[in-house]
Amino acid sequence: MRVRKLTLAAMALAAGLSLTACQSDDGGSDQGAAPSASSAASSSNGGSGSAGSDQQDGSDSAGKSPNGTGGTDGTGGSGGGTGEDAKAAKCSTDELEITAIDATVGGDAEGTVAVDLKNGGGRDCSLAGYAGVDLKTNSGTVSAERTGDPAPRIVLGDGETVTFGITYPINDSGGSGVRITGLVVTPPDETKSVTLDWPGGSSLPVTDGSGTPVRVGPLGSAGQGG
């Protein structure tokens, strides 16, 4: 009987150990499943990260839209460039019809000659500043001095005219004075000149040579050289 009891006790112990081993294996399986759940969570987070990247890309795209609008502004800037391209080129001497008339008014202390520059070039052109003016005389060339008045840029349409004035002292000395034989006009920023007949008084009074007695006004001036 004692041997049988020991045998039964041994069998019971073995069964207990077997049950414990099975429970340990089940626990291992549960623990092994936990990382799988964690991996699934990680995968889920990875999916969110991808969506975040898409949102970032979307933000970049949204960021590019204002730049696209800026491109439209740039087109407006291009319009400004077109305006610059449309600016009239400088008038050349060959495009201008230059004439001069006596514009002296009775009783004036000085004589005045008005010079017209007419655009005959078939296109708009621009002028700015002062024309060069020289009087040919029997004693040499007398160059006119600028009045110093403002000289704005002027755009002449085809057929339009701009005028400037030349003033000079009237010879009332009773002597022959310095005889004027011609008028030389050089448009602003040009080197080619035009020689005209002098329409004003026939002579200048003799001076002491301390300075030129002839003055020229800017383009657009009228009467009295300015």
mmCIF file of C-alpha atoms in Angstrom:
data_model
loop_
_atom_site.group_PDB
_atom_site.id
_atom_site.type_symbol
_atom_site.label_atom_id
_atom_site.label_comp_id
_atom_site.label_asym_id
_atom_site.label_seq_id
_atom_site.Cartn_x
_atom_site.Cartn_y
_atom_site.Cartn_z
ATOM 1 C CA MET A 1 0.000 0.000 0.000
ATOM 2 C CA ARG A 2 2.826 2.379 0.829
ATOM 3 C CA VAL A 3 4.370 1.777 -2.566
ATOM 4 C CA ARG A 4 1.063 2.474 -4.277
ATOM 5 C CA LYS A 5 0.630 5.751 -2.384
ATOM 6 C CA LEU A 6 4.117 6.868 -3.410
ATOM 7 C CA THR A 7 3.343 5.979 -6.998
ATOM 8 C CA LEU A 8 0.100 7.969 -6.906
ATOM 9 C CA ALA A 9 1.923 10.911 -5.301
ATOM 10 C CA ALA A 10 4.558 10.769 -8.016
ATOM 11 C CA MET A 11 1.915 10.748 -10.721
ATOM 12 C CA ALA A 12 0.141 13.683 -9.118
ATOM 13 C CA LEU A 13 3.406 15.613 -8.973
ATOM 14 C CA ALA A 14 4.134 14.835 -12.609
ATOM 15 C CA ALA A 15 0.666 15.980 -13.626
ATOM 16 C CA GLY A 16 1.170 19.208 -11.700
ATOM 17 C CA LEU A 17 4.472 19.871 -13.381
ATOM 18 C CA SER A 18 2.923 19.144 -16.799
ATOM 19 C CA LEU A 19 0.082 21.591 -16.085
ATOM 20 C CA THR A 20 2.561 24.254 -14.982
ATOM 21 C CA ALA A 21 4.569 23.721 -18.132
ATOM 22 C CA CYS A 22 1.449 24.134 -20.278
ATOM 23 C CA GLN A 23 0.485 27.303 -18.495
ATOM 24 C CA SER A 24 4.048 28.633 -18.995
ATOM 25 C CA ASP A 25 3.817 27.912 -22.725
ATOM 26 C CA ASP A 26 0.475 29.719 -22.974
ATOM 27 C CA GLY A 27 1.967 32.710 -21.204
ATOM 28 C CA GLY A 28 4.848 32.720 -23.659
ATOM 29 C CA SER A 29 2.387 32.745 -26.503
ATOM 30 C CA ASP A 30 0.596 35.745 -24.963
ATOM 31 C CA GLN A 31 3.837 37.577 -24.527
ATOM 32 C CA GLY A 32 4.766 36.787 -28.091
ATOM 33 C CA ALA A 33 1.428 38.230 -29.228
ATOM 34 C CA ALA A 34 2.063 41.501 -27.401
ATOM 35 C CA PRO A 35 4.895 42.585 -29.707
ATOM 36 C CA SER A 36 2.609 41.799 -32.635
ATOM 37 C CA ALA A 37 0.058 44.224 -31.226
ATOM 38 C CA SER A 38 2.854 46.730 -30.691
ATOM 39 C CA SER A 39 3.992 46.205 -34.251
ATOM 40 C CA ALA A 40 0.447 46.817 -35.437
ATOM 41 C CA ALA A 41 0.372 50.020 -33.427
ATOM 42 C CA SER A 42 3.717 50.995 -34.913
ATOM 43 C CA SER A 43 2.364 50.252 -38.363
ATOM 44 C CA SER A 44 -0.665 52.372 -37.567
ATOM 45 C CA ASN A 45 1.587 55.198 -36.424
ATOM 46 C CA GLY A 46 3.603 54.760 -39.573
ATOM 47 C CA GLY A 47 0.430 55.260 -41.556
ATOM 48 C CA SER A 48 -0.235 58.490 -39.647
ATOM 49 C CA GLY A 49 3.294 59.582 -40.400
ATOM 50 C CA SER A 50 2.659 59.021 -44.086
ATOM 51 C CA ALA A 51 -0.494 61.081 -43.875
ATOM 52 C CA GLY A 52 1.488 63.782 -42.098
ATOM 53 C CA SER A 53 3.936 63.728 -44.958
ATOM 54 C CA ASP A 54 1.059 64.148 -47.352
ATOM 55 C CA GLN A 55 -0.166 67.058 -45.297
ATOM 56 C CA GLN A 56 3.324 68.498 -45.387
ATOM 57 C CA ASP A 57 3.363 68.051 -49.107
ATOM 58 C CA GLY A 58 -0.026 69.666 -49.193
ATOM 59 C CA SER A 59 1.378 72.548 -47.169
ATOM 60 C CA ASP A 60 4.204 72.837 -49.634
ATOM 61 C CA SER A 61 1.687 72.909 -52.429
ATOM 62 C CA ALA A 62 -0.278 75.546 -50.587
ATOM 63 C CA GLY A 63 2.954 77.440 -50.121
ATOM 64 C CA LYS A 64 3.534 77.301 -53.855
ATOM 65 C CA SER A 65 0.158 78.812 -54.632
ATOM 66 C CA PRO A 66 1.113 82.278 -53.336
ATOM 67 C CA ASN A 67 4.263 81.978 -55.394
ATOM 68 C CA GLY A 68 2.083 81.210 -58.337
ATOM 69 C CA THR A 69 0.154 84.371 -57.543
ATOM 70 C CA GLY A 70 3.504 86.107 -57.350
ATOM 71 C CA GLY A 71 4.119 84.854 -60.861
ATOM 72 C CA THR A 72 0.980 86.674 -61.878
ATOM 73 C CA ASP A 73 2.402 89.780 -60.249
ATOM 74 C CA GLY A 74 5.537 89.117 -62.213
ATOM 75 C CA THR A 75 3.431 89.221 -65.326
ATOM 76 C CA GLY A 76 2.304 92.635 -64.193
ATOM 77 C CA GLY A 77 5.966 93.508 -63.852
ATOM 78 C CA SER A 78 6.417 92.328 -67.391
ATOM 79 C CA GLY A 79 3.734 94.816 -68.317
ATOM 80 C CA GLY A 80 5.940 97.477 -66.736
ATOM 81 C CA GLY A 81 8.764 96.211 -68.923
ATOM 82 C CA THR A 82 6.496 96.632 -71.933
ATOM 83 C CA GLY A 83 5.942 100.214 -70.851
ATOM 84 C CA GLU A 84 9.710 100.707 -70.775
ATOM 85 C CA ASP A 85 9.988 99.151 -74.231
ATOM 86 C CA ALA A 86 7.351 101.616 -75.434
ATOM 87 C CA LYS A 87 9.446 104.609 -74.316
ATOM 88 C CA ALA A 88 10.215 106.867 -77.284
ATOM 89 C CA ALA A 89 13.780 106.759 -78.595
ATOM 90 C CA LYS A 90 15.873 109.901 -78.906
ATOM 91 C CA CYS A 91 15.173 112.208 -81.833
ATOM 92 C CA SER A 92 18.017 112.320 -84.312
ATOM 93 C CA THR A 93 18.996 115.400 -86.302
ATOM 94 C CA ASP A 94 17.895 113.719 -89.527
ATOM 95 C CA GLU A 95 14.367 113.233 -88.145
ATOM 96 C CA LEU A 96 13.910 116.897 -87.236
ATOM 97 C CA GLU A 97 12.817 119.758 -89.444
ATOM 98 C CA ILE A 98 14.503 122.789 -87.892
ATOM 99 C CA THR A 99 13.415 126.326 -88.688
ATOM 100 C CA ALA A 100 13.945 129.733 -87.085
ATOM 101 C CA ILE A 101 11.936 132.962 -87.084
ATOM 102 C CA ASP A 102 12.337 136.437 -85.621
ATOM 103 C CA ALA A 103 10.185 136.615 -82.482
ATOM 104 C CA THR A 104 11.269 140.041 -81.234
ATOM 105 C CA VAL A 105 8.454 142.169 -79.873
ATOM 106 C CA GLY A 106 8.665 145.922 -80.367
ATOM 107 C CA GLY A 107 10.035 147.695 -77.330
ATOM 108 C CA ASP A 108 11.993 144.674 -76.045
ATOM 109 C CA ALA A 109 15.449 145.429 -74.736
ATOM 110 C CA GLU A 110 16.729 142.240 -76.352
ATOM 111 C CA GLY A 111 16.099 140.553 -79.650
ATOM 112 C CA THR A 112 14.525 137.078 -79.737
ATOM 113 C CA VAL A 113 14.690 134.275 -82.267
ATOM 114 C CA ALA A 114 12.390 131.275 -81.909
ATOM 115 C CA VAL A 115 13.663 127.927 -83.182
ATOM 116 C CA ASP A 116 11.204 125.137 -84.012
ATOM 117 C CA LEU A 117 12.122 121.450 -84.011
ATOM 118 C CA LYS A 118 9.445 119.432 -85.810
ATOM 119 C CA ASN A 119 9.410 115.655 -85.687
ATOM 120 C CA GLY A 120 9.284 114.381 -89.258
ATOM 121 C CA GLY A 121 10.634 110.898 -88.584
ATOM 122 C CA GLY A 122 7.329 109.027 -88.808
ATOM 123 C CA ARG A 123 7.499 107.821 -85.179
ATOM 124 C CA ASP A 124 7.462 109.207 -81.645
ATOM 125 C CA CYS A 125 10.836 110.434 -80.424
ATOM 126 C CA SER A 126 12.112 112.266 -77.367
ATOM 127 C CA LEU A 127 14.277 115.284 -76.624
ATOM 128 C CA ALA A 128 15.656 116.579 -73.350
ATOM 129 C CA GLY A 129 17.857 119.477 -72.328
ATOM 130 C CA TYR A 130 19.275 122.261 -74.419
ATOM 131 C CA ALA A 131 20.112 122.480 -78.078
ATOM 132 C CA GLY A 132 23.538 123.731 -79.035
ATOM 133 C CA VAL A 133 23.423 127.210 -80.601
ATOM 134 C CA ASP A 134 26.246 129.018 -82.385
ATOM 135 C CA LEU A 135 26.083 132.251 -84.345
ATOM 136 C CA LYS A 136 28.410 132.633 -87.290
ATOM 137 C CA THR A 137 29.737 136.157 -87.528
ATOM 138 C CA ASN A 138 32.328 138.072 -89.500
ATOM 139 C CA SER A 139 34.489 137.899 -86.388
ATOM 140 C CA GLY A 140 34.183 134.178 -85.734
ATOM 141 C CA THR A 141 31.715 131.920 -83.952
ATOM 142 C CA VAL A 142 29.697 133.121 -80.969
ATOM 143 C CA SER A 143 28.337 130.284 -78.818
ATOM 144 C CA ALA A 144 25.140 130.838 -76.847
ATOM 145 C CA GLU A 145 25.104 130.383 -73.071
ATOM 146 C CA ARG A 146 22.362 128.320 -71.423
ATOM 147 C CA THR A 147 19.866 130.150 -69.236
ATOM 148 C CA GLY A 148 19.975 127.370 -66.628
ATOM 149 C CA ASP A 149 16.190 126.920 -66.536
ATOM 150 C CA PRO A 150 14.792 123.367 -65.985
ATOM 151 C CA ALA A 151 14.873 121.225 -69.114
ATOM 152 C CA PRO A 152 12.330 118.362 -68.889
ATOM 153 C CA ARG A 153 12.210 115.420 -71.272
ATOM 154 C CA ILE A 154 9.749 115.990 -74.117
ATOM 155 C CA VAL A 155 8.174 113.305 -76.299
ATOM 156 C CA LEU A 156 7.246 114.459 -79.791
ATOM 157 C CA GLY A 157 4.658 112.578 -81.777
ATOM 158 C CA ASP A 158 5.156 112.435 -85.509
ATOM 159 C CA GLY A 159 4.454 115.917 -86.889
ATOM 160 C CA GLU A 160 4.631 117.635 -83.486
ATOM 161 C CA THR A 161 6.892 120.626 -82.793
ATOM 162 C CA VAL A 162 8.827 121.936 -79.805
ATOM 163 C CA THR A 163 10.244 125.467 -79.640
ATOM 164 C CA PHE A 164 13.082 127.126 -77.782
ATOM 165 C CA GLY A 165 14.196 130.729 -77.696
ATOM 166 C CA ILE A 166 17.465 132.535 -78.337
ATOM 167 C CA THR A 167 18.001 136.023 -76.955
ATOM 168 C CA TYR A 168 20.708 138.455 -78.031
ATOM 169 C CA PRO A 169 21.497 142.140 -77.486
ATOM 170 C CA ILE A 170 20.231 144.555 -80.096
ATOM 171 C CA ASN A 171 22.904 146.653 -81.735
ATOM 172 C CA ASP A 172 21.757 150.218 -81.233
ATOM 173 C CA SER A 173 25.234 151.677 -81.031
ATOM 174 C CA GLY A 174 24.976 153.242 -84.458
ATOM 175 C CA GLY A 175 28.040 151.303 -85.592
ATOM 176 C CA SER A 176 28.273 148.267 -87.828
ATOM 177 C CA GLY A 177 28.899 145.987 -84.856
ATOM 178 C CA VAL A 178 29.541 142.283 -85.359
ATOM 179 C CA ARG A 179 27.684 141.073 -88.435
ATOM 180 C CA ILE A 180 25.786 137.771 -88.091
ATOM 181 C CA THR A 181 26.039 135.484 -91.111
ATOM 182 C CA GLY A 182 24.323 132.274 -89.958
ATOM 183 C CA LEU A 183 22.768 130.193 -87.167
ATOM 184 C CA VAL A 184 24.025 126.697 -86.316
ATOM 185 C CA VAL A 185 21.662 124.440 -84.295
ATOM 186 C CA THR A 186 22.618 121.072 -82.819
ATOM 187 C CA PRO A 187 19.748 119.065 -81.246
ATOM 188 C CA PRO A 188 20.306 117.725 -77.699
ATOM 189 C CA ASP A 189 22.650 114.721 -77.480
ATOM 190 C CA GLU A 190 23.464 114.964 -81.177
ATOM 191 C CA THR A 191 26.695 115.839 -82.971
ATOM 192 C CA LYS A 192 25.168 116.577 -86.372
ATOM 193 C CA SER A 193 24.214 120.243 -86.802
ATOM 194 C CA VAL A 194 21.974 122.200 -89.137
ATOM 195 C CA THR A 195 22.957 125.641 -90.460
ATOM 196 C CA LEU A 196 20.141 128.145 -90.998
ATOM 197 C CA ASP A 197 19.820 131.717 -92.137
ATOM 198 C CA TRP A 198 19.800 134.111 -89.193
ATOM 199 C CA PRO A 199 16.321 135.742 -89.034
ATOM 200 C CA GLY A 200 17.047 138.295 -86.317
ATOM 201 C CA GLY A 201 18.935 141.571 -86.173
ATOM 202 C CA SER A 202 21.787 141.745 -88.614
ATOM 203 C CA SER A 203 24.482 142.470 -86.049
ATOM 204 C CA LEU A 204 25.566 142.275 -82.435
ATOM 205 C CA PRO A 205 27.080 145.173 -80.564
ATOM 206 C CA VAL A 206 30.819 145.006 -80.091
ATOM 207 C CA THR A 207 31.647 143.719 -76.594
ATOM 208 C CA ASP A 208 34.754 143.734 -74.445
ATOM 209 C CA GLY A 209 35.041 139.965 -74.834
ATOM 210 C CA SER A 210 34.222 139.228 -71.161
ATOM 211 C CA GLY A 211 31.440 136.784 -72.064
ATOM 212 C CA THR A 212 28.940 135.783 -74.693
ATOM 213 C CA PRO A 213 25.952 138.139 -75.070
ATOM 214 C CA VAL A 214 23.772 135.373 -76.578
ATOM 215 C CA ARG A 215 21.615 133.060 -74.450
ATOM 216 C CA VAL A 216 19.586 129.926 -75.265
ATOM 217 C CA GLY A 217 16.602 128.570 -73.333
ATOM 218 C CA PRO A 218 15.657 124.932 -72.814
ATOM 219 C CA LEU A 219 13.376 123.023 -75.145
ATOM 220 C CA GLY A 220 9.815 124.164 -74.624
ATOM 221 C CA SER A 221 10.782 127.716 -73.696
ATOM 222 C CA ALA A 222 9.172 130.605 -75.496
ATOM 223 C CA GLY A 223 10.290 134.185 -75.828
ATOM 224 C CA GLN A 224 13.293 135.749 -74.203
ATOM 225 C CA GLY A 225 15.214 132.455 -74.240
ATOM 226 C CA GLY A 226 13.131 131.041 -71.416
#
